[in-house]
Short mmCIF file of C-alpha atoms in Angstrom, two decimals:
data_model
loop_
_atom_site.label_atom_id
_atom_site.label_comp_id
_atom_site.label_asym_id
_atom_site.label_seq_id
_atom_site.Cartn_x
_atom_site.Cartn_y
_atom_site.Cartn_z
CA UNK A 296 -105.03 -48.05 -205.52
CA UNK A 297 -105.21 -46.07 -202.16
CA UNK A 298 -107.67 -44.12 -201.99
CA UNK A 299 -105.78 -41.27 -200.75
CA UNK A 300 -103.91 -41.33 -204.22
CA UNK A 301 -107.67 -41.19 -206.05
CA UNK A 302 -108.85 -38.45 -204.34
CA UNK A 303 -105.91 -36.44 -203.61
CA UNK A 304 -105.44 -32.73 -205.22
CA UNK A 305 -102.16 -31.73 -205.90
CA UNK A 306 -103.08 -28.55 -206.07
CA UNK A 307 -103.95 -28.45 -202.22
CA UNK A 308 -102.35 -26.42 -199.88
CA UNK A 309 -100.59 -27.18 -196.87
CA UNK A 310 -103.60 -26.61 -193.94
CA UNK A 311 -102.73 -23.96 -191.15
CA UNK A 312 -103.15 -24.28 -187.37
CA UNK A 313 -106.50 -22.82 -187.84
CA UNK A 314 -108.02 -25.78 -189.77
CA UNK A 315 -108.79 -23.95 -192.88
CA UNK A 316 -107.01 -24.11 -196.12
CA UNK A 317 -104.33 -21.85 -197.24
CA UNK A 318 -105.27 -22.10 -200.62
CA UNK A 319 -108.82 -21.65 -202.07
CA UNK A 320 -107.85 -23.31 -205.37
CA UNK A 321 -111.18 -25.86 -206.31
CA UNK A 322 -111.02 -29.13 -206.11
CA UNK A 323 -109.79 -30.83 -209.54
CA UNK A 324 -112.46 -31.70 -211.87
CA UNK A 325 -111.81 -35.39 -212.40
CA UNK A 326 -111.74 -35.69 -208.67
CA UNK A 327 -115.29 -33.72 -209.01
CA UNK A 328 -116.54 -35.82 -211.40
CA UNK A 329 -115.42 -39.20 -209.27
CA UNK A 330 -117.25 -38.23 -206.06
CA UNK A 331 -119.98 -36.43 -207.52
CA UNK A 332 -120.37 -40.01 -209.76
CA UNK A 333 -119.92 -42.42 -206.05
CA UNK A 334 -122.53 -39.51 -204.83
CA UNK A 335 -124.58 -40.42 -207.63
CA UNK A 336 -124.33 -44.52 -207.20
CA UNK A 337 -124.16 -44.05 -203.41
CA UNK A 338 -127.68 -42.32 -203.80
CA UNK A 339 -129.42 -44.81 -206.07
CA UNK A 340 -128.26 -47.71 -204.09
CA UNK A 341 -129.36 -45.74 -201.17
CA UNK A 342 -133.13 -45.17 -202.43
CA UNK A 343 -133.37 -48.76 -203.67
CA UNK A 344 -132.85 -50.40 -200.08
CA UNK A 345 -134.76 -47.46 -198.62
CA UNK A 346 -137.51 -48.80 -201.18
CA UNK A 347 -137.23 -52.56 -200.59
CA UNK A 348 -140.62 -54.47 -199.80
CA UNK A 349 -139.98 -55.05 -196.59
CA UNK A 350 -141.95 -55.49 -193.01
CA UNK A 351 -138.45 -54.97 -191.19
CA UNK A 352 -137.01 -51.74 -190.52
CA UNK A 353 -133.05 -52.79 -191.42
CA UNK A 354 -133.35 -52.06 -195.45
CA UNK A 355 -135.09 -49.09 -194.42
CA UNK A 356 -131.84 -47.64 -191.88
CA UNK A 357 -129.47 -48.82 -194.50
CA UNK A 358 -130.88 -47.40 -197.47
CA UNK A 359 -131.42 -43.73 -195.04
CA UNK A 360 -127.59 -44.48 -193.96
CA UNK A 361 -126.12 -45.23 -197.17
CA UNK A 362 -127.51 -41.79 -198.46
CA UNK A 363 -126.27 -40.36 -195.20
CA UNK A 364 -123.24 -41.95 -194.62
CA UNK A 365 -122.25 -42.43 -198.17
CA UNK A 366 -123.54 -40.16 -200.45
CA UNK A 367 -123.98 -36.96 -198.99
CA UNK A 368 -120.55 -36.81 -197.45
CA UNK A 369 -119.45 -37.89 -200.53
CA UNK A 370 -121.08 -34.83 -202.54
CA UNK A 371 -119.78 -32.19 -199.72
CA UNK A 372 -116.47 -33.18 -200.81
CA UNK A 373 -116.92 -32.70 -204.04
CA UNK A 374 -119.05 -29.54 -203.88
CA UNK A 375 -118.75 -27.90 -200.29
CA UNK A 376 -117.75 -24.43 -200.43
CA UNK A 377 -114.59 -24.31 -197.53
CA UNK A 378 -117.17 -22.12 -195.23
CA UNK A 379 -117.06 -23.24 -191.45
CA UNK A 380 -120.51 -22.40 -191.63
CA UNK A 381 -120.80 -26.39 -192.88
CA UNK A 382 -119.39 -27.50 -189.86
CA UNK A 383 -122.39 -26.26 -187.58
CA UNK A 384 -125.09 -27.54 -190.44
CA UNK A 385 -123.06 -30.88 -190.28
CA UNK A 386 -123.16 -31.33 -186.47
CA UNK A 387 -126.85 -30.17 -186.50
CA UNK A 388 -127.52 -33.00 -188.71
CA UNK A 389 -125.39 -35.49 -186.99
CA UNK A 390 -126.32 -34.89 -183.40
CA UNK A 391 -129.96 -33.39 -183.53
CA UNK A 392 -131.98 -35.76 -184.93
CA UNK A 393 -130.83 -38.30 -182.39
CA UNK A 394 -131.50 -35.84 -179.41
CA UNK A 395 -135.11 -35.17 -180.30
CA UNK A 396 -135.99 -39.04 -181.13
CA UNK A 397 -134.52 -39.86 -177.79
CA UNK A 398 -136.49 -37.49 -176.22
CA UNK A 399 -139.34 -38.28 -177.95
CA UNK A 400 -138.76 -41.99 -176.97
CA UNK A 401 -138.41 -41.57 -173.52
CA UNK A 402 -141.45 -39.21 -173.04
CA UNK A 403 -143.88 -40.23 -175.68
CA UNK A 404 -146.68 -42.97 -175.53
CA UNK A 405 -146.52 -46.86 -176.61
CA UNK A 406 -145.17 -49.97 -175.31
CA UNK A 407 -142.30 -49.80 -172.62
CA UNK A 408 -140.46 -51.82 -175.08
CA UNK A 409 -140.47 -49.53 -178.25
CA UNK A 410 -139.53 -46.80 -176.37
CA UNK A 411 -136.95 -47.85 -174.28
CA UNK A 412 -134.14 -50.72 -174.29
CA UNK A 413 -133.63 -53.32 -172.17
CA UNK A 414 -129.99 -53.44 -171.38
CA UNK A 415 -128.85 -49.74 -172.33
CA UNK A 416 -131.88 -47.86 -170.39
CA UNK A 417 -133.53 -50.04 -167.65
CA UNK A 418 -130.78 -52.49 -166.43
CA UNK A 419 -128.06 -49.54 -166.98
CA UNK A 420 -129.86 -47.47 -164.73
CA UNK A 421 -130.99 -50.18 -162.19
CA UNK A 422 -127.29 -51.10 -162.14
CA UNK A 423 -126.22 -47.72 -161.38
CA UNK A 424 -128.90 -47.15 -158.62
CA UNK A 425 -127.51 -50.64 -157.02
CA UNK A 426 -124.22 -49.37 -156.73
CA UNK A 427 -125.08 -45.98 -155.69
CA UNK A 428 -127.31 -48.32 -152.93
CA UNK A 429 -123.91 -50.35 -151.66
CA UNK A 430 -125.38 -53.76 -153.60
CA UNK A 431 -123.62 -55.69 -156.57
CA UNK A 432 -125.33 -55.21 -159.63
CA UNK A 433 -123.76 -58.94 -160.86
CA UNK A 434 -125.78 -60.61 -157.80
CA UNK A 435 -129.21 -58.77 -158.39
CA UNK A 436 -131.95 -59.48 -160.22
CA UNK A 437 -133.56 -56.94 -162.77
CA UNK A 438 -137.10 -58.26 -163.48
CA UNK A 439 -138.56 -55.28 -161.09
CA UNK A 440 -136.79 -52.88 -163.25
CA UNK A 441 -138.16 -54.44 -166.22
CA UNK A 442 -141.79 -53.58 -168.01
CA UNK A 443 -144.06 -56.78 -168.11
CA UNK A 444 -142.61 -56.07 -172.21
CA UNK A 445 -139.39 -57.01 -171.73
CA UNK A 446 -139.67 -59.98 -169.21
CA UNK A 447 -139.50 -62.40 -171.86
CA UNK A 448 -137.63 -62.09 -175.54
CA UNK A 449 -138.37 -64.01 -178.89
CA UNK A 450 -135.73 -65.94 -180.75
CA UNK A 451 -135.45 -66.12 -184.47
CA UNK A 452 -137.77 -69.33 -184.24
CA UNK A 453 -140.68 -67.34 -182.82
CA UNK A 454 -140.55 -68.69 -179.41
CA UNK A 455 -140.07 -66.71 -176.09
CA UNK A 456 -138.03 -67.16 -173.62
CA UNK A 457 -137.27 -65.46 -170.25
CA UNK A 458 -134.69 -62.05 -170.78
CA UNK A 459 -131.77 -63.12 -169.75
CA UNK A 460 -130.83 -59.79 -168.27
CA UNK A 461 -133.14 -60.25 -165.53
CA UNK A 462 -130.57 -62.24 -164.12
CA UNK A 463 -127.39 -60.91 -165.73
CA UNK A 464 -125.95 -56.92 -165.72
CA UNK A 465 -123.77 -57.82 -169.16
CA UNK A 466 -121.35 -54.37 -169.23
CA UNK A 467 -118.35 -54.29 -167.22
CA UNK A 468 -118.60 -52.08 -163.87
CA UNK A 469 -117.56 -48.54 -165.35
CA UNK A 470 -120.37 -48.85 -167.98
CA UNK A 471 -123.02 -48.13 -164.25
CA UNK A 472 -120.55 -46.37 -162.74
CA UNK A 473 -120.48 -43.64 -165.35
CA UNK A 474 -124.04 -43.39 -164.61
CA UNK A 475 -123.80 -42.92 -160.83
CA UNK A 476 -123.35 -39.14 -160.48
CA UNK A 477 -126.20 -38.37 -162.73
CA UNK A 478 -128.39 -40.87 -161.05
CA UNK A 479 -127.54 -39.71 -157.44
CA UNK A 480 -128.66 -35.91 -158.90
CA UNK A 481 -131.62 -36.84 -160.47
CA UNK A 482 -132.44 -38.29 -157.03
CA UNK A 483 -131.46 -34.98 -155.60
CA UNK A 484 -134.04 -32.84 -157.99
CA UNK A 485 -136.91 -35.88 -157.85
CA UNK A 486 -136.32 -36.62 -161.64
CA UNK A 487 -135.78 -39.76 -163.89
CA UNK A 488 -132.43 -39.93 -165.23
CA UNK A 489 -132.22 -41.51 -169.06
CA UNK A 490 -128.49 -42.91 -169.83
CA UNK A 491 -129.60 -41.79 -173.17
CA UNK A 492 -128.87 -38.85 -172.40
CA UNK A 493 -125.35 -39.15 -171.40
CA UNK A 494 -125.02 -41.41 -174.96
CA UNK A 495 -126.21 -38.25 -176.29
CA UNK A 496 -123.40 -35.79 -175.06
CA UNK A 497 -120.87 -37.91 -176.01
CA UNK A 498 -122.01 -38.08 -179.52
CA UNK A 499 -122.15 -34.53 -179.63
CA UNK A 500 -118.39 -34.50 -178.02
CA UNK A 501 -117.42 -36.67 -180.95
CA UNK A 502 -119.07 -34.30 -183.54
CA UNK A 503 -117.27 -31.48 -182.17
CA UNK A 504 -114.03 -32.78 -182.05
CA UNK A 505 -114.51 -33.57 -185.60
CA UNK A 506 -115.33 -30.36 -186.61
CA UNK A 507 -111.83 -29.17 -184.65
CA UNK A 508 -109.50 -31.22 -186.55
CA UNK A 509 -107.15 -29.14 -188.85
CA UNK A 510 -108.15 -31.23 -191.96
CA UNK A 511 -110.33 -29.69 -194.71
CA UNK A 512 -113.70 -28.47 -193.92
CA UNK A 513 -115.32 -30.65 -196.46
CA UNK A 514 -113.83 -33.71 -194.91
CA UNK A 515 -114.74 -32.72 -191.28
CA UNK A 516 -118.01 -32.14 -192.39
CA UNK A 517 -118.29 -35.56 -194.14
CA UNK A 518 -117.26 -37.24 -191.06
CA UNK A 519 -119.45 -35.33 -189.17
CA UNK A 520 -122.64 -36.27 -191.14
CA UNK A 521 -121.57 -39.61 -191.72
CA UNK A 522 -121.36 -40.30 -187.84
CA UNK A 523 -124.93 -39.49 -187.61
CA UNK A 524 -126.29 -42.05 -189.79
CA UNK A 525 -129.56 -43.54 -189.36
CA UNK A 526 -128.66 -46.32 -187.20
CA UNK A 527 -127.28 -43.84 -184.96
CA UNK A 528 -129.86 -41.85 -184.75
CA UNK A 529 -132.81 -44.98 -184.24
CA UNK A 530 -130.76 -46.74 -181.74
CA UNK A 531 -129.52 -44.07 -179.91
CA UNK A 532 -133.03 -42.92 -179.41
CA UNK A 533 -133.91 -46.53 -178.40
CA UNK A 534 -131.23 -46.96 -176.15
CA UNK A 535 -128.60 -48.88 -177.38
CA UNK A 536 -125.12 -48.31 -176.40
CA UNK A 537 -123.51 -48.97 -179.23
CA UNK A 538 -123.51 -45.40 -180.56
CA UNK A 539 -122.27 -44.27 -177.14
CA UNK A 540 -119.30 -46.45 -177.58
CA UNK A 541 -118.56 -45.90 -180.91
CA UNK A 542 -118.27 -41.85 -179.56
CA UNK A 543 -116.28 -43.24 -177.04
CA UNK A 544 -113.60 -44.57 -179.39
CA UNK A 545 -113.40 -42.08 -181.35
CA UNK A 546 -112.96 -39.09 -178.68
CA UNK A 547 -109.92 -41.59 -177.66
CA UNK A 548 -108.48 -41.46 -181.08
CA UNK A 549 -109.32 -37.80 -181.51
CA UNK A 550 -107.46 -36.91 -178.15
CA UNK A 551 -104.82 -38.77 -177.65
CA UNK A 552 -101.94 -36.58 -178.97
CA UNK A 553 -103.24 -33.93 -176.49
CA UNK A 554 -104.85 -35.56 -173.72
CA UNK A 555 -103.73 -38.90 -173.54
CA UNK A 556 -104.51 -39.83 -170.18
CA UNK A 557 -108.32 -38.71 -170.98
CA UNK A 558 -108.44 -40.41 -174.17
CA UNK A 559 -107.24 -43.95 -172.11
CA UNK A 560 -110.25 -43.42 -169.63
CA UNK A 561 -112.62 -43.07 -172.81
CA UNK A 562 -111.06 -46.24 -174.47
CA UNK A 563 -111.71 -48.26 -171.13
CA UNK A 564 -115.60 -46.75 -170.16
CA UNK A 565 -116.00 -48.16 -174.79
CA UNK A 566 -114.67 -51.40 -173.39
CA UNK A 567 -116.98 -51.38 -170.56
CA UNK A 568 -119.86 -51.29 -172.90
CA UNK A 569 -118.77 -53.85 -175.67
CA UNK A 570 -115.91 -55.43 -174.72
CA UNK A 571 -114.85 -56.76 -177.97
CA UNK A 572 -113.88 -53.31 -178.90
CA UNK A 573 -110.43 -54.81 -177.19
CA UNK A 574 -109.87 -55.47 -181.58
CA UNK A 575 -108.78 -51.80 -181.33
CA UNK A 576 -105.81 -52.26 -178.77
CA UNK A 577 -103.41 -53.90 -180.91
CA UNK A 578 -103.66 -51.49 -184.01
CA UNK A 579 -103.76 -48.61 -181.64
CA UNK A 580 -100.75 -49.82 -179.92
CA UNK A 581 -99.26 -50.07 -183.26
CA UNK A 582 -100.02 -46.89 -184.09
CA UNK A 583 -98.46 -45.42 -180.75
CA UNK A 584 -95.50 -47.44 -180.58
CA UNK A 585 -94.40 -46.40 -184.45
CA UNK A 586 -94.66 -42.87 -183.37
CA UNK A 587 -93.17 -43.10 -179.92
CA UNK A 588 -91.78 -46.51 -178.55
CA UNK A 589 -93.50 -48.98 -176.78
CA UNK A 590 -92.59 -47.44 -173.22
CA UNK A 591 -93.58 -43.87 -174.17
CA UNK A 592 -96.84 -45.92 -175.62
CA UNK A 593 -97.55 -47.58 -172.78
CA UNK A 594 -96.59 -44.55 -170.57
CA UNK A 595 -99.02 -42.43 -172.38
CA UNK A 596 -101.78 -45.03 -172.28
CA UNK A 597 -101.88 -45.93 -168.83
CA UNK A 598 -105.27 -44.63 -167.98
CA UNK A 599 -106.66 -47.25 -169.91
CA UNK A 600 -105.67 -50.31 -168.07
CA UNK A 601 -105.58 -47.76 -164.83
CA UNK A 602 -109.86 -47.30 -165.24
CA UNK A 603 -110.45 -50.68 -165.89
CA UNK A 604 -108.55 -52.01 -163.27
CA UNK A 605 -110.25 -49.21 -160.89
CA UNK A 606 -113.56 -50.54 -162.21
CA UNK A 607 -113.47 -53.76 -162.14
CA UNK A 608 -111.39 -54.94 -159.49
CA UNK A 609 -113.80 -54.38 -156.32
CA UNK A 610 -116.52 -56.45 -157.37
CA UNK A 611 -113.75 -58.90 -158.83
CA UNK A 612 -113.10 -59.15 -155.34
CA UNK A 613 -116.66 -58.98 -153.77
CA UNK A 614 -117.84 -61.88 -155.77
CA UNK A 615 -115.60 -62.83 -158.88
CA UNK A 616 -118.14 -65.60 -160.09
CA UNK A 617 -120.67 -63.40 -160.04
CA UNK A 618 -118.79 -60.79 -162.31
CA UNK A 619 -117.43 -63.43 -164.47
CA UNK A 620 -120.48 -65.09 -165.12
CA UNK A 621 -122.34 -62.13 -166.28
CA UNK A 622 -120.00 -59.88 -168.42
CA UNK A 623 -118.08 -62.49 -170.00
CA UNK A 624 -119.77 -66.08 -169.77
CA UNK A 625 -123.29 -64.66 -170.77
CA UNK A 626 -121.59 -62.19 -173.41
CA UNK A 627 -119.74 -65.81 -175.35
CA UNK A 628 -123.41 -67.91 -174.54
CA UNK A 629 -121.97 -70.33 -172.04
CA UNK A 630 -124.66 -69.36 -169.18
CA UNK A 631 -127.48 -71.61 -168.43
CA UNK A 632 -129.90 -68.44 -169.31
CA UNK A 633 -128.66 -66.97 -172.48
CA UNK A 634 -130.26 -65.19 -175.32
CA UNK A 635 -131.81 -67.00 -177.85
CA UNK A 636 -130.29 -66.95 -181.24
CA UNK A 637 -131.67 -63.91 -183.44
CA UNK A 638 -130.60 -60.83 -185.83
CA UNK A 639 -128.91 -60.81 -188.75
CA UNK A 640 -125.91 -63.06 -188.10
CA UNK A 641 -124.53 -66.00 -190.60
CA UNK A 642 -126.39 -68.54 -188.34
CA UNK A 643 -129.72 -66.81 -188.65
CA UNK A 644 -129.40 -65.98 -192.04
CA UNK A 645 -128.37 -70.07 -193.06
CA UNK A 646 -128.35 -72.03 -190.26
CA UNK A 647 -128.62 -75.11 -192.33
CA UNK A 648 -125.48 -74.30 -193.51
CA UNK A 649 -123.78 -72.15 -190.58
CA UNK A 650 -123.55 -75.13 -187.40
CA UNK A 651 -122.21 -77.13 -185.80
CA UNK A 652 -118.17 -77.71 -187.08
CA UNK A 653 -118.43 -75.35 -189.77
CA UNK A 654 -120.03 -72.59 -187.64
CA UNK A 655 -117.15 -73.05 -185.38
CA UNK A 656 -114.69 -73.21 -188.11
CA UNK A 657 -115.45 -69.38 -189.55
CA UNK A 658 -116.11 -68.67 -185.92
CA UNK A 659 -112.22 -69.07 -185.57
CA UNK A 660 -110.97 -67.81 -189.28
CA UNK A 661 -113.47 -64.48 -187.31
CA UNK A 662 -111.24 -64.06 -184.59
CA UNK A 663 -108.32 -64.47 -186.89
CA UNK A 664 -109.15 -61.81 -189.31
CA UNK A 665 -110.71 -59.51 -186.30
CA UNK A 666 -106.92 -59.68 -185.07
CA UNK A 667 -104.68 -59.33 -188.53
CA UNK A 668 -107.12 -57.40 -190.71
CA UNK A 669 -106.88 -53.76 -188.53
CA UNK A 670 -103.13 -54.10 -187.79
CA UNK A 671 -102.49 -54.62 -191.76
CA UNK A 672 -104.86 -52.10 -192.29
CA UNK A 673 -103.47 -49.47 -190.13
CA UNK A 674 -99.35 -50.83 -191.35
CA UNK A 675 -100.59 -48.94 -194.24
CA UNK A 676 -101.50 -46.29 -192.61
CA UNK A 677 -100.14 -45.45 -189.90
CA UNK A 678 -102.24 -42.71 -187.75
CA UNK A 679 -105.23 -42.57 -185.40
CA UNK A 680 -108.08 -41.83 -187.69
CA UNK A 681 -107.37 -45.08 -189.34
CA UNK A 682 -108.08 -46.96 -185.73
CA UNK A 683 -111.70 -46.67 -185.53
CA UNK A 684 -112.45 -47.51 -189.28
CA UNK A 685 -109.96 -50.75 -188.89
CA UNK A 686 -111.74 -51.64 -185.82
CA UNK A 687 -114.72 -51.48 -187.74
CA UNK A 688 -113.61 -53.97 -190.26
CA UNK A 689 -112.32 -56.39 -187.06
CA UNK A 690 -115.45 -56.07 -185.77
CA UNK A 691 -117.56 -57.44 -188.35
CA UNK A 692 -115.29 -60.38 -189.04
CA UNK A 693 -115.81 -61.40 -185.31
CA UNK A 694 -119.79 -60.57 -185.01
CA UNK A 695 -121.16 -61.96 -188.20
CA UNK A 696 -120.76 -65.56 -187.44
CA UNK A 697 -121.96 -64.55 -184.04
CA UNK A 698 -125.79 -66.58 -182.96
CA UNK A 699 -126.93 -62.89 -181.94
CA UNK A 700 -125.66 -60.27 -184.11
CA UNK A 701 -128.11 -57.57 -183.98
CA UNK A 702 -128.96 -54.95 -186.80
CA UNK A 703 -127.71 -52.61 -183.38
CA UNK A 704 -124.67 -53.50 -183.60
CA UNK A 705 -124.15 -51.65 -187.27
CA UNK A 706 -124.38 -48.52 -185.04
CA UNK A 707 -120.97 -49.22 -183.85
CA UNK A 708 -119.51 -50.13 -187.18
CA UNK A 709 -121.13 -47.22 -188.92
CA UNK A 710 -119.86 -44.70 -186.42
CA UNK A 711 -116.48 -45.88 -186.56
CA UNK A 712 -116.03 -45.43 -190.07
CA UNK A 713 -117.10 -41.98 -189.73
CA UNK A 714 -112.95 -41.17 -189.50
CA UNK A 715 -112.50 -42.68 -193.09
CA UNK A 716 -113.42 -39.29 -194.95
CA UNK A 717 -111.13 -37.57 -193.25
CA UNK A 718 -108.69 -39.91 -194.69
CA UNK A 719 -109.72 -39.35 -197.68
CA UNK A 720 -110.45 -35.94 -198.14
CA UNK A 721 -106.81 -34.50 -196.15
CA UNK A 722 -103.75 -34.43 -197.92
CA UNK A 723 -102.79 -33.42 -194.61
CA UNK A 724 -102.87 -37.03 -192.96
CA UNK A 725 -100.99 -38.06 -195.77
CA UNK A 726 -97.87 -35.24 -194.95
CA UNK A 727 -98.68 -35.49 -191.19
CA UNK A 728 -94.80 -37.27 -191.00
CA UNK A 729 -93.22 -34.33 -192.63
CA UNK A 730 -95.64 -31.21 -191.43
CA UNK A 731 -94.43 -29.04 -188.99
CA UNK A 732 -95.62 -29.17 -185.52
CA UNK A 733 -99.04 -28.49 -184.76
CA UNK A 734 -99.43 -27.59 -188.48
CA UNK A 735 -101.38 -30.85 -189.34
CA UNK A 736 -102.76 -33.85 -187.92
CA UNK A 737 -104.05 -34.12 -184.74
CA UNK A 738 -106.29 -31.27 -182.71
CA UNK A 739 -105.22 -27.94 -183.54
CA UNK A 740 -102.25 -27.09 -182.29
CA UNK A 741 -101.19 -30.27 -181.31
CA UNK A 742 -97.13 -31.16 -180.54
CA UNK A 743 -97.31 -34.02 -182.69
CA UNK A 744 -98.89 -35.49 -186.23
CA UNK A 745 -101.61 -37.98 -186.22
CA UNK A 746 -99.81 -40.04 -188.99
CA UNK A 747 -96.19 -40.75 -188.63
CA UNK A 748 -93.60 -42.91 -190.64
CA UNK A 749 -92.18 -45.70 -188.87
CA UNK A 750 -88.53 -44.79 -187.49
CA UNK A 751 -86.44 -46.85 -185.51
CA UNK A 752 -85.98 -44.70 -182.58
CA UNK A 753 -88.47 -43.58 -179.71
CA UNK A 754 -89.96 -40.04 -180.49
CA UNK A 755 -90.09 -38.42 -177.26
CA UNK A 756 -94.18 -37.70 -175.45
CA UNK A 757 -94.87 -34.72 -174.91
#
């Protein structure tokens, strides 16, 4: 069963342009006593990881995120009153957190390498500071940038081994280029700028244009909170991109009926910082060309290919080796210097099992599923918000038989499943087809639904 169908309320009204519902009828009490009993399960299961003996701080983040993620936005639903006073409690909780750990991360005492991370912080900003210098960040060499801490990582053996990123800048060029303008100022006023700090407007961006969808304001508010989940807030603090990314995808998903041309820049700067977020192309594509034709899709998109093209093309041309080598050779493990193999992957967690031909076998049935799973997903439903979720289930097919899957990258997955109570708790993404313009779906007041029916003519952009 769908779980639109278990959680819908026929009682519900249609939604208005101003987000809030027309009707103030409660929500039905079976659908009450469902959520408030996945609240209940959610919590428990939530507390017992967040309780397991453990020396390692992953049971600890899921159990906090499960709570987070799962069971409080599962009780809002149930029990929110429709106030939009929740909507500035739920980006408080989503987006504050984060802020102050970064901060206190960045300034605070301990090792270099506890506060701040290798790739997102150090080499990010060295990067940009190359660039803004006239030098190629692919033919430099970060081990001045980085703490006597991070010259040398461990492997899941124990042993050490020299960081690879001393010798490799593994984002694509907009992921330092982004960071240009606020490193060039900070040289201006004779301060340190932290790329955590961009990571952390564009989470708050994200939270707020959650909170201005039309659906109800339970559901916005469940997204909300369940975007900042633990992981996002530890790893954003740390330095991590993935939460910055995972923003980044969503703002393109969240804007596109408006502001496509905006929301393909955002889906190319995500791709600069993971690049395997590419798994969300073909469902969004999908998605667009159902509601508009593939020409008015691919019109509407072209930012996308436009920025990365922008981006990457003069140091393709400067030294295309150099680029190659670093974003995509080191990123698949074919460079001499490579990371050694660690985190929570199928490799690491039975490598006596997960090698050699059967390692590469699920390695391939991965990359399979990361390409059918989020096009079936979003065949059966067919909007935006069900991008980032089915991305998110891509994703994990392609990264768990991965030698280096970190407990990091469940930033990214968590934050792109934020979208999924939205999904749930709207029975206006469900009508979106048959609503009225700028009535549902979509930012308010947008010209067209998020969720359309397949039709076999082009609907025409607007």
């Amino acid at each position: 069963m769908d779980p639109g169908d278990w959680l819908e309320d026929p009682r519900m009204e249609t939604i208005g342009r101003t987000g809030s519902l027309a009707s103030t009828a409660p929500v039905a009490a079976s659908r009450q006593h469902r959520l408030q009993s996945a609240a209940l399960v959610l919590l428990l299961a939530g507390v017992g990881l967040f309780l397991w003996p453990s020396n390692d701080v992953l049971p600890l983040a899921l159990g906090v995120s499960v709570i987070v993620a799962g069971a409080l936005p599962a009780l809002v639903l149930a029990r929110w009153p429709a106030s939009t006073r929740v909507l500035a409690v739920a980006v408080a909780v989503a987006v504050v957190p984060a802020g102050l750990l970064a901060v206190g991360r960045a300034t605070g005492s301990g090792t270099a390498r506890y506060r701040n991370h290798d790739g997102g912080v150090y080499v990010t900003r060295a990067a940009a500071t190359d660039i803004l210098d006239g030098k190629n960040p692919y033919t430099d060499r970060f081990d001045r940038a980085l703490p006597p801490s991070w010259q040398r990582v461990q492997g899941a053996d124990g042993r050490t081994s020299p960081n690879p990123v001393i010798e490799h800048y593994p984002y694509l060029p907009a992921a330092a280029l982004v960071q240009v303008p606020f490193v060039a100022a900070s040289r201006l006023f004779g301060v340190d700028w932290d790329p955590r700090m961009l990571a952390w407007a564009l989470l708050l961006a994200a939270a707020l244009a959650l909170a201005r969808r039309p659906e109800p304001v339970a559901a916005r508010a469940a997204a909300i909170i369940s975007l900042g989940n633990a992981f996002t807030v530890l790893y954003l603090a740390w330095g991590t991109n993935d939460a910055q990314v995972a923003a980044l995808v969503l703002l393109a998903c969240l804007l596109a009926r408006r502001r496509p041309a905006l929301a393909g820049a955002a889906l190319a700067l995500a791709v600069s910082g993971k690049f395997l977020v590419l798994v969300a192309v073909p469902p969004l594509l999908y998605v667009e060309t159902t509601a508009y034709g593939l020409r008015a899709a691919l019109r509407r998109w072209w930012s996308f290919p436009a920025t990365l093209l922008a981006t990457i093309v003069p140091f393709l041309v400067a030294r295309p080796a150099a680029l190659f080598e670093d974003t995509v050779a080191f990123n698949l493990g074919l460079t001499k210097v490579k990371m050694p193999p660690s985190g929570i992957g199928l490799p690491i967690a039975a490598p006596g099992l997960f090698a050699g031909p059967v390692l590469a076998a699920v390695t391939v049935l991965g990359a399979m599923a990361a390409l059918v799973l989020p096009l079936a997903l979003v065949r059966r439903r067919p909007t935006l918000l069900a991008v980032p979720p089915a991305t998110a289930v891509g994703l994990w097919f392609l990264l768990w038989p991965a030698r280096t899957f970190q407990a990091t990258y469940l930033t990214l997955l968590l934050g792109l499943v934020a979208p999924v109570w939205l999904l749930v708790g709207s029975k206006a993404d469900r009508a979106g087809a048959a609503a009225e313009p700028g009535a549902t779906g979509g930012m308010v007041g947008d010209a067209k639904p998020d969720s359309v029916a397949p039709r076999p003519a082009a609907v025409p952009a607007t």
